[in-house]
Coordinates of C-alpha atoms in Angstrom, one line a residue:
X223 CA -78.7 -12.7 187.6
X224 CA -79.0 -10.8 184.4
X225 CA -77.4 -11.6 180.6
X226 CA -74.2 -9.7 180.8
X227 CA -74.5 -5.6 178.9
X228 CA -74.2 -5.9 175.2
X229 CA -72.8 -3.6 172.5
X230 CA -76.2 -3.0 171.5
X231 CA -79.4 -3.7 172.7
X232 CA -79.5 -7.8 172.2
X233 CA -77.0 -8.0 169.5
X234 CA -75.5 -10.8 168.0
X235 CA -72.2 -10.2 166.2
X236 CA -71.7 -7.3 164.4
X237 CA -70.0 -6.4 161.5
X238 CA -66.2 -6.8 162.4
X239 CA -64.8 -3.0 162.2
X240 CA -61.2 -2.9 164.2
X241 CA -60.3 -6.7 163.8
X242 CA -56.6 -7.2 166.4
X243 CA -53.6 -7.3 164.6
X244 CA -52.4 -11.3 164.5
X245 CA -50.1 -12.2 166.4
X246 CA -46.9 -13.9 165.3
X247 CA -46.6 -16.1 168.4
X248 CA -50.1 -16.7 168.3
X249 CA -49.8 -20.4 165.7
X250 CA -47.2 -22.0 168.2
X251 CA -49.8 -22.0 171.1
X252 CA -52.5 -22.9 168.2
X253 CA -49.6 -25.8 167.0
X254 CA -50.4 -26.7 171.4
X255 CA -53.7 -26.8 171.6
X256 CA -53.7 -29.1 168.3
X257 CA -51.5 -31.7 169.8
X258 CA -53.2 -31.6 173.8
X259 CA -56.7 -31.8 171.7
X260 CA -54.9 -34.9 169.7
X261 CA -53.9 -36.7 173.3
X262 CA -57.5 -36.8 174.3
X263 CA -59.1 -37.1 170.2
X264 CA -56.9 -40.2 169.8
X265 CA -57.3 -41.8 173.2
X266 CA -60.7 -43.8 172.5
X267 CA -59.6 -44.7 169.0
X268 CA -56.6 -45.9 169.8
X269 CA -57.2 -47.7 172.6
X270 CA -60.6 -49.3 171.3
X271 CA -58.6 -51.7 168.4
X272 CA -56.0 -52.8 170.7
X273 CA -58.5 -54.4 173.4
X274 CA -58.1 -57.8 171.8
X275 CA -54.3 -57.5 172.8
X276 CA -54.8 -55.7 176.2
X277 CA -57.1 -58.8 177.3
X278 CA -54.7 -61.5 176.0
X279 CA -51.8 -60.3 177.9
X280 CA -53.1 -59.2 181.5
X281 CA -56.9 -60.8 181.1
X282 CA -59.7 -58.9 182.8
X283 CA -62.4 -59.9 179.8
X284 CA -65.1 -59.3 182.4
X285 CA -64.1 -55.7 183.1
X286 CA -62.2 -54.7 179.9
X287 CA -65.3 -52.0 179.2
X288 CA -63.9 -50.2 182.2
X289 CA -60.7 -49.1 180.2
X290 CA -63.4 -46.3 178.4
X291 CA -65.8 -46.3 181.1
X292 CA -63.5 -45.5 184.0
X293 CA -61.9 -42.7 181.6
X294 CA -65.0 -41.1 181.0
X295 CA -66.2 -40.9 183.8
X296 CA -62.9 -38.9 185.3
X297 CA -63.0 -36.8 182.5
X298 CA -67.3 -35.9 182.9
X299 CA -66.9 -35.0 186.3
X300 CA -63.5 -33.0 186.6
X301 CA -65.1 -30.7 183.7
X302 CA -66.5 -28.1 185.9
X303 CA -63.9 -28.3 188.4
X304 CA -61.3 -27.2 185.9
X305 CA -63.1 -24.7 184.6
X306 CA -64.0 -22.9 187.7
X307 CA -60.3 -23.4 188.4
X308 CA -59.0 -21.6 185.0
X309 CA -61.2 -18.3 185.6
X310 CA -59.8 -18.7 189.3
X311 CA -55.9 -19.1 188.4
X312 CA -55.5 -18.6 184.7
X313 CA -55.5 -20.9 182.2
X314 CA -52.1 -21.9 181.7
X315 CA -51.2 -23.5 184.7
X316 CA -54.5 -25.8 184.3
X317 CA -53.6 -26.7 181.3
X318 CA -50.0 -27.6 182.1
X319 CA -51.4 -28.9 185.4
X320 CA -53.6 -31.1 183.2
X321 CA -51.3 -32.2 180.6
X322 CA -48.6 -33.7 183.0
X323 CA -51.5 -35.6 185.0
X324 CA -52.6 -37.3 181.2
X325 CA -49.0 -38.1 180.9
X326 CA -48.1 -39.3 183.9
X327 CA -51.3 -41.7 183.6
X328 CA -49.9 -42.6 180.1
X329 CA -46.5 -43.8 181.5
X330 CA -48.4 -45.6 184.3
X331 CA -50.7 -47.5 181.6
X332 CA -48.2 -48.6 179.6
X333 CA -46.9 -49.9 182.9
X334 CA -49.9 -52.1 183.7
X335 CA -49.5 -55.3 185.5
X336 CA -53.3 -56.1 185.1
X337 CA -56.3 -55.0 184.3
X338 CA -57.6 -53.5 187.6
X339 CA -54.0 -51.6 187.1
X340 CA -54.5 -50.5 183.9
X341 CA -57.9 -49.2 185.0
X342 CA -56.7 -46.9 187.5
X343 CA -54.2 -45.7 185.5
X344 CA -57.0 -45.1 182.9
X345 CA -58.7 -42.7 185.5
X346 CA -55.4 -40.9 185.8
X347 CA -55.4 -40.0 182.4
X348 CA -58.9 -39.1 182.5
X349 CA -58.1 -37.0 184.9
X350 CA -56.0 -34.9 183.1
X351 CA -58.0 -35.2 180.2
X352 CA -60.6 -33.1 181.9
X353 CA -58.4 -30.5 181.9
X354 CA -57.4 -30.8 178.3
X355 CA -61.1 -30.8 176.5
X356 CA -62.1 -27.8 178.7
X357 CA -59.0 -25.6 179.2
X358 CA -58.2 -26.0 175.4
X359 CA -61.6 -24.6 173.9
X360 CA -61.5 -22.0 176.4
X361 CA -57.8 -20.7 175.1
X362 CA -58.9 -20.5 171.7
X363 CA -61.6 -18.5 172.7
X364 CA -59.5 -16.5 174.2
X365 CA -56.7 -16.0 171.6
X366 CA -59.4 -15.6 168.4
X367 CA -61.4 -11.8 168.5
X368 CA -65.2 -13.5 167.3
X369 CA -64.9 -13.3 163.8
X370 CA -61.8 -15.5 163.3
X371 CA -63.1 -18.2 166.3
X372 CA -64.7 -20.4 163.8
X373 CA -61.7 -21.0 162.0
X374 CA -59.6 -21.8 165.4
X375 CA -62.7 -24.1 166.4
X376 CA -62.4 -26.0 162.8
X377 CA -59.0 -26.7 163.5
X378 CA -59.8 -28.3 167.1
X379 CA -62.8 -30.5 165.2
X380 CA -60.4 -31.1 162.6
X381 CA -58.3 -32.9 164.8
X382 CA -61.4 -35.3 166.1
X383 CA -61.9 -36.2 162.5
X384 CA -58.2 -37.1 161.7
X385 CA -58.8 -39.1 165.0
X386 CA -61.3 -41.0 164.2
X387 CA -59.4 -42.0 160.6
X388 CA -56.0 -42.5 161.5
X389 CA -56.7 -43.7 165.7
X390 CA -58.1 -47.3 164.8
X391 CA -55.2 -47.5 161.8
X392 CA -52.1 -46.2 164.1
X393 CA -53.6 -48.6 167.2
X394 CA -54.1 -51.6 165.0
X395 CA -50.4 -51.2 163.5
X396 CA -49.2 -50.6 166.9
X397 CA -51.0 -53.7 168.7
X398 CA -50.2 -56.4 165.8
X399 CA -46.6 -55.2 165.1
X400 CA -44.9 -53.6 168.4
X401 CA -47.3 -53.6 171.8
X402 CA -49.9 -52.3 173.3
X403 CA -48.2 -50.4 175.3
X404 CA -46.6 -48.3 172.6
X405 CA -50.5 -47.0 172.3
X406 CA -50.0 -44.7 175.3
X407 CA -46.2 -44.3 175.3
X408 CA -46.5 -42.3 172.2
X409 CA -48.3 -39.8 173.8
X410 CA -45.4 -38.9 175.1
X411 CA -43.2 -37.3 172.5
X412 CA -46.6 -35.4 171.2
X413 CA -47.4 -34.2 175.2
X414 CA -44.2 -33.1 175.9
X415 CA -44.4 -30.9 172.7
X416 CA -47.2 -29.6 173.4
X417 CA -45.6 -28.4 177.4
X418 CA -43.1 -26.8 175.7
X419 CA -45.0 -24.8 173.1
X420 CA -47.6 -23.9 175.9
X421 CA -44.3 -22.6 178.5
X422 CA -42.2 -20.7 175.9
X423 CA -45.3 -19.1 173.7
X424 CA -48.4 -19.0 175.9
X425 CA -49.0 -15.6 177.5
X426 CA -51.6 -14.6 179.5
X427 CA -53.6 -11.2 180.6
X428 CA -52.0 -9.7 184.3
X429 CA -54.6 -10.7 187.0
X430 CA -55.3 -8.0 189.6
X431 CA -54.5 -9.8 192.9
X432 CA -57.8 -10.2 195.0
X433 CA -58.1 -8.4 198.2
X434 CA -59.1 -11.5 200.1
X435 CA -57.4 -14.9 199.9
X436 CA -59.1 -17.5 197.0
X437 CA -61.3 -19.8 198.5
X438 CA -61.6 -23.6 196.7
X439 CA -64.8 -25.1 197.1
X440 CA -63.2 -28.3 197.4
X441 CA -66.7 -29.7 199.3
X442 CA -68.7 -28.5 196.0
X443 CA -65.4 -30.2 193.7
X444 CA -66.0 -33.6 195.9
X445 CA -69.7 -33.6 195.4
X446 CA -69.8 -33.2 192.0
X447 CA -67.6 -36.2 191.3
X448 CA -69.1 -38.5 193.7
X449 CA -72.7 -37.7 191.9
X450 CA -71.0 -37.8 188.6
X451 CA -69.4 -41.2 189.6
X452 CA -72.2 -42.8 191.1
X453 CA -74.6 -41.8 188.1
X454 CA -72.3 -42.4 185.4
X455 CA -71.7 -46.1 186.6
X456 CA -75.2 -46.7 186.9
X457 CA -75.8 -45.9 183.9
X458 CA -72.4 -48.1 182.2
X459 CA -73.2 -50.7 184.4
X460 CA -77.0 -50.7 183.9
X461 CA -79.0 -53.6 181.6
X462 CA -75.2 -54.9 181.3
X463 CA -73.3 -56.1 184.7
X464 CA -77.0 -56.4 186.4
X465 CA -80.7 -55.7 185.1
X466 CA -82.0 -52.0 184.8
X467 CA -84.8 -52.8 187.7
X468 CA -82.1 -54.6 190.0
X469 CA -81.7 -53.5 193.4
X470 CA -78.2 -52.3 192.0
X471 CA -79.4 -50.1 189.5
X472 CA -81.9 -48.8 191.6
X473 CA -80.2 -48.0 194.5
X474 CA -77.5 -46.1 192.4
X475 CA -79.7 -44.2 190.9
X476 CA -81.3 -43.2 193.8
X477 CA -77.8 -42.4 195.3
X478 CA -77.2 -40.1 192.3
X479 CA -80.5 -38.5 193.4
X480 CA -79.1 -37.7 196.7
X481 CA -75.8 -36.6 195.8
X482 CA -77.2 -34.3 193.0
X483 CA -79.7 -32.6 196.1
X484 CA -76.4 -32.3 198.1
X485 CA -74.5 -30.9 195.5
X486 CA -76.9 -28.4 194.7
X487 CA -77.3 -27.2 198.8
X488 CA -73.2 -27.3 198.8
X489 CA -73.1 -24.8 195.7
X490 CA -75.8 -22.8 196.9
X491 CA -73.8 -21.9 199.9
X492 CA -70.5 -21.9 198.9
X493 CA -68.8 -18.7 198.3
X494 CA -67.1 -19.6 195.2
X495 CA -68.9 -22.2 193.7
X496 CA -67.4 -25.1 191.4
X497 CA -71.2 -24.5 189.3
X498 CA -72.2 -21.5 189.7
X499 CA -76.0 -20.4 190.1
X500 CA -76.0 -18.3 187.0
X501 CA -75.0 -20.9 184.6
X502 CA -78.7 -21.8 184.4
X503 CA -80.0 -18.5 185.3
X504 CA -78.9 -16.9 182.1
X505 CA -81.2 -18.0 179.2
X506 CA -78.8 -18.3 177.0
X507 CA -76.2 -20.5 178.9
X508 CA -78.9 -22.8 180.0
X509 CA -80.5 -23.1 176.7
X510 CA -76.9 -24.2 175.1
X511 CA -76.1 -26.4 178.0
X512 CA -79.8 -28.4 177.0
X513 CA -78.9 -28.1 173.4
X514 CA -75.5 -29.5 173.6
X515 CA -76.6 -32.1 176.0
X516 CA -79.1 -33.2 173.4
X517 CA -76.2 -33.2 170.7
X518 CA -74.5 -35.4 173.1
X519 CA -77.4 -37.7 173.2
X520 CA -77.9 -38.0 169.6
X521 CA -74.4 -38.5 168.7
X522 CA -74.4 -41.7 170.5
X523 CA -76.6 -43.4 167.5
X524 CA -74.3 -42.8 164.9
X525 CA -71.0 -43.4 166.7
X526 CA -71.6 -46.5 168.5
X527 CA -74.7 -48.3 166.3
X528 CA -73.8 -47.3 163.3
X529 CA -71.0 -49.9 162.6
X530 CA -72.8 -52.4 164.0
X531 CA -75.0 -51.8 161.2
X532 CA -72.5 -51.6 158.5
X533 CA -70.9 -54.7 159.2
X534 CA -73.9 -56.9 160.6
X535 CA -76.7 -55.9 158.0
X536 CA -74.3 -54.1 155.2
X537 CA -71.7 -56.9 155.5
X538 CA -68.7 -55.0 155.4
X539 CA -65.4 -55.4 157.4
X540 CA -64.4 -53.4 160.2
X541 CA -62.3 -51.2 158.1
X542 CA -65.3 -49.9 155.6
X543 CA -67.5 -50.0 158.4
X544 CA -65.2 -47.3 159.8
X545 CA -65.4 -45.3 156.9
X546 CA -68.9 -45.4 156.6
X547 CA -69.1 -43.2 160.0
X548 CA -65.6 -41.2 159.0
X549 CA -67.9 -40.0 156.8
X550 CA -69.6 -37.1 159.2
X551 CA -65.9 -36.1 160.3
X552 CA -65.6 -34.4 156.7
X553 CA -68.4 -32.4 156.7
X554 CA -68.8 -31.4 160.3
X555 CA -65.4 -29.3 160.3
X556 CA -65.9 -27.9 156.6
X557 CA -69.3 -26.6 157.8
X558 CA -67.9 -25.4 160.7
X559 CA -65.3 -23.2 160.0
X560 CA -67.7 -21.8 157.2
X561 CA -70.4 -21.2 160.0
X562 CA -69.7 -17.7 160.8
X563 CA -70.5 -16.4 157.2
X564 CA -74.2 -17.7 158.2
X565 CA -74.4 -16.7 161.6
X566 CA -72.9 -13.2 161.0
X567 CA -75.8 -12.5 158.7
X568 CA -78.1 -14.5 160.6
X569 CA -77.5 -15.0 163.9
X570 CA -76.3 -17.7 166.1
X571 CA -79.7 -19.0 167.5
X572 CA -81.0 -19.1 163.9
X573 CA -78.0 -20.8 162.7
X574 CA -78.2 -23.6 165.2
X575 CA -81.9 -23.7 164.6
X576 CA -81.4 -24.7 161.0
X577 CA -78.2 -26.9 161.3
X578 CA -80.3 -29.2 164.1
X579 CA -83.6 -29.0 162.3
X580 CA -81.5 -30.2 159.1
X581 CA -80.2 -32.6 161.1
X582 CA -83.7 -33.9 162.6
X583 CA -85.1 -34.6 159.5
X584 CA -81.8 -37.0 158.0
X585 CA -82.2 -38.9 161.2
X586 CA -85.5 -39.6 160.5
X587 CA -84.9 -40.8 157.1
X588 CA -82.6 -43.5 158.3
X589 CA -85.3 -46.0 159.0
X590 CA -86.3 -45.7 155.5
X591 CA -83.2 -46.8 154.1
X592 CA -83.9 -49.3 152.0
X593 CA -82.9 -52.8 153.4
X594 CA -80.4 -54.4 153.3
X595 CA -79.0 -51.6 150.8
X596 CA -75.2 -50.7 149.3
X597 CA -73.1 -48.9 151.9
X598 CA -73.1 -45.4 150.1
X599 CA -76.2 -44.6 151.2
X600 CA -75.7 -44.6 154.9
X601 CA -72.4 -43.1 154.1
X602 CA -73.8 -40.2 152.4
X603 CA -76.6 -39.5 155.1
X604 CA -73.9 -39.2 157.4
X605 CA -72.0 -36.9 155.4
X606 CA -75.1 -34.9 155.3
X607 CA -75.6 -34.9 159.3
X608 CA -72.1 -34.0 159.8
X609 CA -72.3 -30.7 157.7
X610 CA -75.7 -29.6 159.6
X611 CA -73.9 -30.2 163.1
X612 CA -71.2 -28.3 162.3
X613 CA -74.1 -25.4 161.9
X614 CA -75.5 -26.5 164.8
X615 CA -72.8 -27.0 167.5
X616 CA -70.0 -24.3 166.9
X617 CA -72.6 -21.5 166.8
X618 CA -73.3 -22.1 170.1
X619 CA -70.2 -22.6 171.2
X620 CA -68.6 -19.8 169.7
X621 CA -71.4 -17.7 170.6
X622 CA -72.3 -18.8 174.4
X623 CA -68.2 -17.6 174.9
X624 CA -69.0 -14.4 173.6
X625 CA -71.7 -13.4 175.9
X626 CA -69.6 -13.6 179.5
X627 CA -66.2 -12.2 180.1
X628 CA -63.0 -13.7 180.4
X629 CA -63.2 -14.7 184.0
X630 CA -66.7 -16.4 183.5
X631 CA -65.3 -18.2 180.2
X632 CA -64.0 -21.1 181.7
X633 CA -66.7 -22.0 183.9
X634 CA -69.3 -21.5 181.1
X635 CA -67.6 -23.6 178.7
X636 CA -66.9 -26.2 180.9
X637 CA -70.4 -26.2 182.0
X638 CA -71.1 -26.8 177.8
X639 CA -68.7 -29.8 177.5
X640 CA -69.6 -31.2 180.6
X641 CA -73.3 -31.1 179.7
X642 CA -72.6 -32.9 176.1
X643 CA -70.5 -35.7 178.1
X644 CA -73.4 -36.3 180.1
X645 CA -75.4 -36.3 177.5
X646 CA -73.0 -39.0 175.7
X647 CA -73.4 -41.2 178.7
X648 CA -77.5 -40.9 179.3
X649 CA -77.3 -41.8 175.6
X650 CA -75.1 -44.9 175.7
X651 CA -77.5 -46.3 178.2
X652 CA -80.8 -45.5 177.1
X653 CA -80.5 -46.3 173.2
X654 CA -78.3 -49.4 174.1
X655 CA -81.2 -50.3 176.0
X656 CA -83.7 -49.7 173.7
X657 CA -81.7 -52.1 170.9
X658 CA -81.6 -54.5 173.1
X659 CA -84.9 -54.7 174.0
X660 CA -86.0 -55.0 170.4
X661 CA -83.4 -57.8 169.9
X662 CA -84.8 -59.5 172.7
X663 CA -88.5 -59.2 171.1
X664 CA -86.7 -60.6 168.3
X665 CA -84.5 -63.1 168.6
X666 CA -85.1 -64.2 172.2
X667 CA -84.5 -62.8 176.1
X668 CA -80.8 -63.4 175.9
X669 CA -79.7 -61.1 172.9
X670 CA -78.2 -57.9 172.9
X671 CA -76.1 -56.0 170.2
X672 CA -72.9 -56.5 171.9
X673 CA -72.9 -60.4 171.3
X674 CA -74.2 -60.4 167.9
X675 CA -71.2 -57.9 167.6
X676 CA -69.1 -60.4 168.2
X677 CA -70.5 -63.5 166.7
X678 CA -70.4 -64.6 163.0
X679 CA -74.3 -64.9 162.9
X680 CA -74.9 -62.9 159.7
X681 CA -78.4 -64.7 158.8
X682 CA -81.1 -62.9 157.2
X683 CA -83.5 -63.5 160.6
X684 CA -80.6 -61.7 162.5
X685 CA -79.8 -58.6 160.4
X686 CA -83.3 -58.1 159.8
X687 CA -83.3 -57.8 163.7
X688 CA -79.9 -55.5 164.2
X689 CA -81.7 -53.4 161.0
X690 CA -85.1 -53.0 162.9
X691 CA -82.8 -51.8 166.3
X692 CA -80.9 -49.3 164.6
X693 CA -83.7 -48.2 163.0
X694 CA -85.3 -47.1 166.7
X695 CA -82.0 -46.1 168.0
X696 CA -81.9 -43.2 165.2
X697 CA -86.0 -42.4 165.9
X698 CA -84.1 -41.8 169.4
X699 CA -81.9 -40.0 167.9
X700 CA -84.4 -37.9 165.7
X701 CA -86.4 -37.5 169.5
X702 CA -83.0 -35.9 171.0
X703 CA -82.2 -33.5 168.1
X704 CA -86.1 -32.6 168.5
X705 CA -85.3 -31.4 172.2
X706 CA -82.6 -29.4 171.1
X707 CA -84.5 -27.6 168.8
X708 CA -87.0 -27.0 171.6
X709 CA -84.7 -25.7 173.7
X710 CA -83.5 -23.5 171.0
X711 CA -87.3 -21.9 170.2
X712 CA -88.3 -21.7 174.0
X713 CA -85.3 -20.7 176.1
X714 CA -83.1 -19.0 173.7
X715 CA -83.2 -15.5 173.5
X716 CA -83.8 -14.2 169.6
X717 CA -79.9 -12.6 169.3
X718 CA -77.2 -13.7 171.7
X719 CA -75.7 -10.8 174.2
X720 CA -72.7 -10.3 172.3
X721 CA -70.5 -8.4 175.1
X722 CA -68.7 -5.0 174.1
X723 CA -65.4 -5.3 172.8
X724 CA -66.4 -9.4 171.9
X725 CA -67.2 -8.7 167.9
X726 CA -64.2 -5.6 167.8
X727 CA -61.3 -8.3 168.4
X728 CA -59.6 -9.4 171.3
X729 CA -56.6 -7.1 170.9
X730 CA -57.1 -5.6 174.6
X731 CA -56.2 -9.1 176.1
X732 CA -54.4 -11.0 174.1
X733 CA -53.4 -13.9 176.3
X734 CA -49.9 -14.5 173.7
X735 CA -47.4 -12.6 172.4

């Protein structure tokens, strides 16, 4: 299939002429998509400082990592399937649909009798929280013509920084001073909010009714989350529950393999399929789904390694070790929501190109940081990173939405956010693996970051070692941001197909009123 018509012959976004008058119901379904974006921004955080806690009162040390695991792995592979299911139905009743399923999981969490409980009440929520990462983006595409979508998107990235700052804060108070449980029960007040706002002020284009009945592929829904479950616990469980050549590894890999062949026949016959063909048949879908995947990659360094640095080899407590990665969730939304005055003069592809080629080269200076160094300097490298992301990752975003129509936009964001999960997880496995190995070479066959973590072994011999593999993870890093930018120069096209009607406002299908 062929990029959708354009305004003008391969056109990015033109000068806004006719902008749609605003809306004055429009910021109580922003003030909703704010607090559902929140319930799934503050869900890691939260939970992460309470673990301690969690373990103490219904045990499970073994497993505990399953808590994040098991929800992001329901939340990966129920991407595509909602999205497929908001172009089909609307996006209101997924959102709703999705918002009462991460509640209801909630409620069920804080009613854990153990941790295998907890777990599966973890995958509820995940669940749902498919729903509220892809339905949400897709909305504010849909309520912002393209010259205002930046500032909407800012707002969403916005509430991942406050997130990460106030989540480990809010969960620590809640865990030493109430209970645990009080970390998902307060999700409550905020979700029901959020129904409300989205019920009373949520309004949605008229759908023409099809002539034939709406056919699910549920076949193509089931194989995409039995290859994304399969592959996204081999890849959790990989190097730490059993070795990376095991038989166990192995053969989940290989049934990954399988299930992604199946999947692929499934969708190829299916009528309506959950992935459609022409998500990697259009250049410039596929060549943001690679790009974002990459950015998925890459973020893994900084957001898992990089306060293992800070406290291991910079010596700081877990607190200033937090704010040393806060850092990036300052920059990245400022950049962000100033993208569009670069990338209407510019382009989007161009814009990207810079942001992730600035972005290349800080991650290659992290090695030469000088050792063991004062904690500013990390600090300030992440600062830097965060602004060229925000260049990098809302251009595409905000310009991949603008190149298919409104029943398409849901499927082809989805397909975006479920290619930067996967991404997330390929990159939790490989560049833990790759620390690990070099702590191995260092310190002996039995090391790994998560132990030193843990331990009080700050000698020189040891964060010389944790310096030396954070220092590779971020060449990693650096080799992910690379294959962006290659993806960028080689499958991009040189403007994006901005569709008609796209940079004149959305004032002909305004989905509130």
């Amino acid at each position: 299939m062929t990029e959708p018509s354009t305004t003008r012959a391969g056109s990015d976004p033109a000068p806004v002429t006719a902008p749609a008058a605003p809306n004055p119901r429009r910021g109580p379904v922003v003030a909703a998509l704010m607090l559902a974006m929140g319930l799934a921004a503050l869900d890691g955080t939260i939970v992460s400082t309470a673990v301690p806690q969690i373990v103490g009162d219904l045990g499970g040390l073994s497993v505990f990592s399953w808590l994040f695991s098991g929800y992001l792995l329901a939340v990966t592979v129920t991407l595509p399937v909602y999205g497929k299911l908001s172009d089909t139905f609307g996006r209101k009743p997924v959102l709703i649909a999705g918002t009462v399923l991460f509640l209801v999981g909630s409620l069920f969490c804080a009613a854990a009798w153990n941790m295998a409980s907890l777990i599966a009440f973890r995958v509820v929520q995940g669940l749902g929280g498919g729903a509220l990462q892809g339905t949400v983006q897709t909305i504010a595409a849909d309520l912002y013509p393209l010259k205002e979508r930046p500032k909407i998107q800012a707002k969403l990235s916005s509430v991942w920084a406050a997130s990460a700052v106030a989540g480990p804060a809010v969960g620590g108070l809640l865990a030493g001073y109430a209970d645990w449980r009080w970390i998902f029960l307060i999700n409550l007040p905020l979700g029901l909010v959020a129904l409300w706002l989205i019920g009373r002020h949520l309004r949605e284009p008229s759908r023409t009714t099809p002539r034939a009945p709406v056919r699910i592929d549920w076949a193509g829904a089931l194989a995409i989350f039995a290859t994304g479950a399969v592959l996204i616990t081999a890849l959790v469980q990989g190097g730490v529950a059993w070795p990376w050549l095991s038989a166990p590894s192995l053969g989940l890999l290989g049934g990954a393999a399988v299930l992604a062949a199946l999947t692929v026949v499934i969708e190829r016959r299916a009528a309506e399929p959950i992935i459609p063909g022409w998500v990697w048949r259009r250049r410039t879908i596929a060549a943001v789904n690679l790009s974002l995947g990459a950015l998925g990659l890459l973020m893994v360094a900084p957001t898992v390694f990089l306060p293992t640095y800070a406290q291991s080899v910079l010596g700081l407590g877990p607190i200033a070790a937090g704010f040393v990665l806060s850092s990036w969730t300052l920059s990245w939304p400022l950049t962000a929501a100033l993208s569009n005055r670069v990338y209407t003069r510019i382009g989007f592809r161009l814009t990207a190109i810079l942001g992730i080629s600035g972005a290349l080269l800080l991650l290659l200076a992290f090695p030469f940081l000088p050792y063991p160094g004062e904690a500013w300097q990390p600090a300030l490298l992440m600062l830097a990173l965060g602004g060229c992301l925000g260049l990098f990752q809302l251009p595409l975003i905000v310009g991949v939405q603008s190149t298919v129509p409104y029943e398409e936009r849901g499927t082809t964001t989805a397909s975006v956010l479920f290619c930067r999960q996967v991404g997330q997880s390929v990159g939790a496995a490989l560049f833990g693996a790759v620390a690990n190995g070099v702590l191995a070479a260092r310190l002996g066959a039995d090391t790994d970051l998560d132990s030193l973590a843990r331990s009080l072994d700050t000698t020189d011999h040891v964060r010389r070692a944790v310096d030396a593999a954070v220092d590779r993870v971020y060449l990693g890093a650096a080799a992910a941001a690379a294959l962006a930018l290659l993806a960028l120069l080689t499958l991009a096209p040189r403007r994006f197909p901005v569709l008609e009607g796209e940079d004149q406002g959305a004032s002909r299908r305004d989905p509130a009123d």
